[in-house]
Amino acid sequence: MTQHYIVVATYTAKPETADQVAALLPQLAEASRTEPGNIAYSVARDLEQPHVFTIVETYVDADAFTAHRESTHFAEIGKEQIIPLLESRSVVGYEGDGVIG
């Protein structure tokens, strides 16, 4: 069994900015996957509400998630480009244990 930290984020884009958010999220995901503490980073777009996105992130621990939020790519892509395009966002962290992969 492996301890890990899971984050589930829901981003609700302004309807007129949904396609911009959809284009930026893969860039953020790609950069985030290179972080030393990142285990997985997945982005999904709601089929019925295409302005809603769910991001599931797995890190080795909560400190690795904190490092993610302090990273240059999160500041440049997440904070500066994506967040201003959103109506709302929710970010919830969970401790997990189990087999990853």
mmCIF file with all atom_site columns, C-alpha atoms in Angstrom, residues 45-99:
data_model
loop_
_atom_site.group_PDB
_atom_site.id
_atom_site.type_symbol
_atom_site.label_atom_id
_atom_site.label_alt_id
_atom_site.label_comp_id
_atom_site.label_asym_id
_atom_site.label_entity_id
_atom_site.label_seq_id
_atom_site.pdbx_PDB_ins_code
_atom_site.Cartn_x
_atom_site.Cartn_y
_atom_site.Cartn_z
_atom_site.occupancy
_atom_site.B_iso_or_equiv
_atom_site.pdbx_formal_charge
_atom_site.auth_seq_id
_atom_site.auth_comp_id
_atom_site.auth_asym_id
_atom_site.auth_atom_id
_atom_site.pdbx_PDB_model_num
ATOM 1  C CA . ARG A 1 45 ? -14.584 17.953 -19.919 1.00 0.00 ? 45 ARG A CA 1
ATOM 2  C CA . ASP A 1 46 ? -18.226 17.406 -18.989 1.00 0.00 ? 46 ASP A CA 1
ATOM 3  C CA . LEU A 1 47 ? -20.178 16.053 -21.964 1.00 0.00 ? 47 LEU A CA 1
ATOM 4  C CA . GLU A 1 48 ? -23.464 17.693 -20.961 1.00 0.00 ? 48 GLU A CA 1
ATOM 5  C CA . GLN A 1 49 ? -22.014 20.946 -19.644 1.00 0.00 ? 49 GLN A CA 1
ATOM 6  C CA . PRO A 1 50 ? -18.958 21.616 -21.823 1.00 0.00 ? 50 PRO A CA 1
ATOM 7  C CA . HIS A 1 51 ? -17.943 24.642 -19.762 1.00 0.00 ? 51 HIS A CA 1
ATOM 8  C CA . VAL A 1 52 ? -17.298 22.383 -16.720 1.00 0.00 ? 52 VAL A CA 1
ATOM 9  C CA . PHE A 1 53 ? -13.961 20.611 -16.293 1.00 0.00 ? 53 PHE A CA 1
ATOM 10 C CA . THR A 1 54 ? -12.832 18.082 -13.697 1.00 0.00 ? 54 THR A CA 1
ATOM 11 C CA . ILE A 1 55 ? -9.158  17.724 -12.884 1.00 0.00 ? 55 ILE A CA 1
ATOM 12 C CA . VAL A 1 56 ? -7.914  14.756 -10.861 1.00 0.00 ? 56 VAL A CA 1
ATOM 13 C CA . GLU A 1 57 ? -4.370  15.054 -9.560  1.00 0.00 ? 57 GLU A CA 1
ATOM 14 C CA . THR A 1 58 ? -2.353  12.542 -7.539  1.00 0.00 ? 58 THR A CA 1
ATOM 15 C CA . TYR A 1 59 ? 0.770   13.495 -5.607  1.00 0.00 ? 59 TYR A CA 1
ATOM 16 C CA . VAL A 1 60 ? 3.125   11.622 -3.314  1.00 0.00 ? 60 VAL A CA 1
ATOM 17 C CA . ASP A 1 61 ? 1.943   13.821 -0.422  1.00 0.00 ? 61 ASP A CA 1
ATOM 18 C CA . ALA A 1 62 ? 0.301   17.140 0.450   1.00 0.00 ? 62 ALA A CA 1
ATOM 19 C CA . ASP A 1 63 ? 3.672   18.911 0.331   1.00 0.00 ? 63 ASP A CA 1
ATOM 20 C CA . ALA A 1 64 ? 4.042   17.919 -3.324  1.00 0.00 ? 64 ALA A CA 1
ATOM 21 C CA . PHE A 1 65 ? 0.647   19.507 -4.046  1.00 0.00 ? 65 PHE A CA 1
ATOM 22 C CA . THR A 1 66 ? 1.751   22.667 -2.240  1.00 0.00 ? 66 THR A CA 1
ATOM 23 C CA . ALA A 1 67 ? 4.871   22.711 -4.415  1.00 0.00 ? 67 ALA A CA 1
ATOM 24 C CA . HIS A 1 68 ? 2.623   22.363 -7.477  1.00 0.00 ? 68 HIS A CA 1
ATOM 25 C CA . ARG A 1 69 ? 0.581   25.403 -6.445  1.00 0.00 ? 69 ARG A CA 1
ATOM 26 C CA . GLU A 1 70 ? 3.811   27.373 -5.982  1.00 0.00 ? 70 GLU A CA 1
ATOM 27 C CA . SER A 1 71 ? 5.307   26.318 -9.328  1.00 0.00 ? 71 SER A CA 1
ATOM 28 C CA . THR A 1 72 ? 6.088   28.743 -12.121 1.00 0.00 ? 72 THR A CA 1
ATOM 29 C CA . HIS A 1 73 ? 3.868   26.916 -14.616 1.00 0.00 ? 73 HIS A CA 1
ATOM 30 C CA . PHE A 1 74 ? 0.877   26.990 -12.235 1.00 0.00 ? 74 PHE A CA 1
ATOM 31 C CA . ALA A 1 75 ? 1.387   30.739 -11.757 1.00 0.00 ? 75 ALA A CA 1
ATOM 32 C CA . GLU A 1 76 ? 1.767   31.428 -15.484 1.00 0.00 ? 76 GLU A CA 1
ATOM 33 C CA . ILE A 1 77 ? -0.883  29.076 -16.889 1.00 0.00 ? 77 ILE A CA 1
ATOM 34 C CA . GLY A 1 78 ? -3.234  28.445 -13.975 1.00 0.00 ? 78 GLY A CA 1
ATOM 35 C CA . LYS A 1 79 ? -3.343  31.716 -12.067 1.00 0.00 ? 79 LYS A CA 1
ATOM 36 C CA . GLU A 1 80 ? -2.655  34.181 -14.870 1.00 0.00 ? 80 GLU A CA 1
ATOM 37 C CA . GLN A 1 81 ? -4.486  32.561 -17.803 1.00 0.00 ? 81 GLN A CA 1
ATOM 38 C CA . ILE A 1 82 ? -7.065  29.976 -16.682 1.00 0.00 ? 82 ILE A CA 1
ATOM 39 C CA . ILE A 1 83 ? -8.477  31.294 -13.393 1.00 0.00 ? 83 ILE A CA 1
ATOM 40 C CA . PRO A 1 84 ? -9.540  34.678 -14.858 1.00 0.00 ? 84 PRO A CA 1
ATOM 41 C CA . LEU A 1 85 ? -11.640 32.737 -17.423 1.00 0.00 ? 85 LEU A CA 1
ATOM 42 C CA . LEU A 1 86 ? -13.631 30.883 -14.754 1.00 0.00 ? 86 LEU A CA 1
ATOM 43 C CA . GLU A 1 87 ? -17.001 31.526 -13.141 1.00 0.00 ? 87 GLU A CA 1
ATOM 44 C CA . SER A 1 88 ? -16.007 29.331 -10.207 1.00 0.00 ? 88 SER A CA 1
ATOM 45 C CA . ARG A 1 89 ? -13.679 26.625 -9.051  1.00 0.00 ? 89 ARG A CA 1
ATOM 46 C CA . SER A 1 90 ? -13.623 24.060 -6.293  1.00 0.00 ? 90 SER A CA 1
ATOM 47 C CA . VAL A 1 91 ? -10.507 22.262 -5.105  1.00 0.00 ? 91 VAL A CA 1
ATOM 48 C CA . VAL A 1 92 ? -10.731 19.396 -2.595  1.00 0.00 ? 92 VAL A CA 1
ATOM 49 C CA . GLY A 1 93 ? -7.831  17.343 -1.254  1.00 0.00 ? 93 GLY A CA 1
ATOM 50 C CA . TYR A 1 94 ? -7.982  13.733 -0.030  1.00 0.00 ? 94 TYR A CA 1
ATOM 51 C CA . GLU A 1 95 ? -5.506  11.402 1.604   1.00 0.00 ? 95 GLU A CA 1
ATOM 52 C CA . GLY A 1 96 ? -5.448  8.005  -0.034  1.00 0.00 ? 96 GLY A CA 1
ATOM 53 C CA . ASP A 1 97 ? -3.770  4.685  0.249   1.00 0.00 ? 97 ASP A CA 1
ATOM 54 C CA . GLY A 1 98 ? -3.697  1.829  -2.144  1.00 0.00 ? 98 GLY A CA 1
ATOM 55 C CA . VAL A 1 99 ? -2.072  0.621  -5.285  1.00 0.00 ? 99 VAL A CA 1
#
